Amino acid sequence: MAFDTRAWSKAHYIGGAWVAPTGGDTVEMIAPSSGEAFATIARGGAADIDAAVSAARAAVDGAWGRLPAVERGRLLVRLGRKILEHHEELAEIEALDAGKPMKLARSDVAAAARYFEFYGGAADKIHGETIPFMSGYQVMILREPRGVTGHIIPWNYPAQMFGRTLGASLAAGNAAVLKPAEEACLSCLRMTELAAEVGFPAGAINVVTGIGEEAGAALSAHPGIDFLSFTGSPEVGTLVQRAAAANHVPCVLELGGKSPQIVFGDADLARAVETITAAIVQNTGQTCSAGSRVLVERSHHDRIVGALAQRFRELSAGPHDREVDCGPVISAAQLGRVEGFIARARASGIPVLAEGRIAEGAPAGGYYVAPTLFGPVPREHELACEEVFGPVLSVLPFDDEADAIRLANGTDYGLIAGVWTDSGARQMRLAKAVRAGQVYVNGFGAGGGIELPFGGSKRSGHGREKGLEALREYTVAKTVVIHHG
Ligand code: NDP
């Protein structure tokens, strides 16, 4: 696939045109499966962000802002359809760029399309309210777009994140400026081109590529931004929130997790093992909602962990164009980070219960990690508390239900959780007691779930994306009081 001839290689998309970066600089894109450079993107800075924010403001005040909701919705639906027409092409881009096995890349692109369908259908259903007030008054609550929204997204799900974060914002009538991740963003650029083809007015969608500390920091600090959406690490989330605070604008932060899978002895073990394994190896563990801790009822420990270990031994990691369970991790830096966690866990004497393998013939320069099952992991160890963002699963035994809840809630994160038990009463108790934005019972719905509100608490962030709930974030209430005597 030749990228350097594409309109979107080495260019930002601002005000309806592909424009060269002000400084003329570029960033090399590295394919995680091989470690080799294969494309270049523009390296944006403050001047490019400034131009993009101006273009978005002009769109809000111009043709895009005047478009009836039904027409906005139609554009979004048309983009969803267009993405599906280019399904295989986009999946190939995503697989190469992010190192995803093709099966996952295909489902990610389908999810991106589904976001535009979902929010396209919702665009003309964002209603206000009336309030019965004192006699002589008519009170209306209008739900208005926030204006210009800034979006900073990570490299782990570029295609899905493009649909998730832009779909809700555009449906609500905002104009958007997106800064995707330097490590993987080509599917976002191709989808931006498709958005132009289906007729989005100039300035509704603007994309500035580049490095987080440059383009990302400029976007989060720009005084012309009315709302920020950030997905990534808690450390950068803090910087983004600080920048938002300085401009007195709200933000949604989605910062990952250390999500527990709580397994009781009465659970359907075969189903649990399959889903628990998938929830940590999907995207090589580089998923904010990965189930990275499995909490097992101590009296059933050996049976549950034995079945998990057997499944782990079957797992393989390899290049995106092979039939493997895990692709590579995204970068050399991420490989070092994940290997560091594994080495420190081994050095502190935590038993390795099972390991997968790296597929034969995997390119030597690729960033591969064998899926690894550790346990029992001491409760205070970093492997039990910190986000690894790799295919590493920690087993922690618990004594009873109260202990399971304490353990589940015992990290700084609170994103999602899985509860595995046949007891209906226990399902409900756990669903209420676990501090998380989503709780799955006898399943684990990480990824997809376009219709389901999603977000965390504590170090996992705040605010909600996905589902109709996201439309509340991307709109603001205006109270209109008419005094008619
Ligand atoms: P980051 O938080 O650095 O990256 C996320 C996004 O923020 C990227 O677009 C990045 O740009 C941008 N960014 C980086 N610095 C700034 C800044 N100063 N101001 C504004 N934007 C900025 O995550 P990493 O890629 O460094 O990953 C580190 C760890 O973070 C992972 O191991 C994982 O634990 C966690 N993470 C969680 C994610 C989630 O889904 N919740 C996603 C990604 C990471 P660029 O990459 O171009 O520099």
Short mmCIF file of C-alpha atoms and ligand atoms in Angstrom, two decimals, residues 152-156 179-183 210-213 216-217 220 230-236 239-240 254-256 287-288 334 337 387-389, ligand 1:
data_model
loop_
_atom_site.label_atom_id
_atom_site.label_comp_id
_atom_site.label_asym_id
_atom_site.label_seq_id
_atom_site.Cartn_x
_atom_site.Cartn_y
_atom_site.Cartn_z
CA ILE A 152 -7.20 14.08 21.59
CA ILE A 153 -7.25 10.35 20.96
CA PRO A 154 -4.78 7.49 21.50
CA TRP A 155 -3.22 4.96 19.18
CA ASN A 156 -4.90 1.80 20.46
CA LYS A 179 -5.46 15.49 17.21
CA PRO A 180 -4.95 11.75 16.70
CA ALA A 181 -1.92 9.89 18.07
CA GLU A 182 1.38 10.07 16.23
CA GLU A 183 1.89 6.27 16.64
CA GLY A 210 1.67 15.43 15.12
CA ILE A 211 3.18 15.01 18.54
CA GLY A 212 1.25 15.21 21.82
CA GLU A 213 3.49 17.73 23.56
CA GLY A 216 -1.94 18.08 21.58
CA ALA A 217 -0.81 20.60 24.16
CA SER A 220 -5.91 21.55 24.92
CA PHE A 230 -9.29 13.20 25.90
CA THR A 231 -8.52 9.48 25.95
CA GLY A 232 -5.09 8.31 27.05
CA SER A 233 -2.89 8.10 30.13
CA PRO A 234 -3.84 9.58 33.52
CA GLU A 235 -0.66 11.71 33.46
CA VAL A 236 -1.57 13.45 30.20
CA LEU A 239 -2.35 18.10 31.86
CA VAL A 240 -5.39 18.31 29.61
CA GLU A 254 -11.11 8.47 29.66
CA LEU A 255 -7.87 7.30 31.24
CA GLY A 256 -7.84 3.52 31.31
CA THR A 287 -7.39 -1.66 25.68
CA CYS A 288 -8.51 0.83 28.31
CA GLN A 334 5.54 0.31 24.79
CA ARG A 337 7.28 -0.71 29.29
CA GLU A 387 -2.16 -0.51 34.05
CA VAL A 388 0.32 -2.65 32.08
CA PHE A 389 -1.32 -2.17 28.66
P1 NDP B 1 -0.58 9.39 26.09
O1 NDP B 1 -1.53 9.76 27.15
O2 NDP B 1 0.73 10.08 26.00
O3 NDP B 1 -1.26 9.59 24.64
C1 NDP B 1 -2.62 9.79 24.39
C2 NDP B 1 -2.85 10.99 23.45
O4 NDP B 1 -2.42 12.19 24.12
C3 NDP B 1 -2.04 10.95 22.17
O5 NDP B 1 -2.76 11.54 21.11
C4 NDP B 1 -0.82 11.80 22.51
O6 NDP B 1 -0.18 12.31 21.37
C5 NDP B 1 -1.49 12.90 23.30
N1 NDP B 1 -0.57 13.66 24.16
C6 NDP B 1 0.64 13.30 24.68
N2 NDP B 1 1.16 14.30 25.42
C7 NDP B 1 0.27 15.32 25.39
C8 NDP B 1 0.23 16.61 25.97
N3 NDP B 1 1.24 17.07 26.74
N4 NDP B 1 -0.84 17.39 25.75
C9 NDP B 1 -1.88 16.95 25.00
N5 NDP B 1 -1.89 15.73 24.40
C10 NDP B 1 -0.84 14.92 24.59
O7 NDP B 1 -0.36 7.84 26.17
P2 NDP B 1 0.93 6.99 25.70
O8 NDP B 1 0.81 6.79 24.25
O9 NDP B 1 2.19 7.64 26.18
O10 NDP B 1 0.74 5.61 26.50
C11 NDP B 1 1.22 5.49 27.82
C12 NDP B 1 0.24 4.71 28.68
O11 NDP B 1 -1.00 5.39 28.75
C13 NDP B 1 -0.12 3.33 28.14
O12 NDP B 1 0.80 2.37 28.47
C14 NDP B 1 -1.45 3.10 28.81
O13 NDP B 1 -1.26 2.63 30.12
C15 NDP B 1 -2.08 4.48 28.84
N6 NDP B 1 -3.00 4.68 27.69
C16 NDP B 1 -4.33 4.54 27.90
C17 NDP B 1 -5.21 4.64 26.84
C18 NDP B 1 -6.67 4.47 27.02
O14 NDP B 1 -7.33 4.00 26.10
N7 NDP B 1 -7.21 4.87 28.13
C19 NDP B 1 -4.74 4.86 25.48
C20 NDP B 1 -3.32 5.06 25.37
C21 NDP B 1 -2.50 4.95 26.45
P3 NDP B 1 1.08 11.53 20.70
O15 NDP B 1 0.88 10.07 20.94
O16 NDP B 1 0.97 11.90 19.28
O17 NDP B 1 2.31 12.05 21.36
#
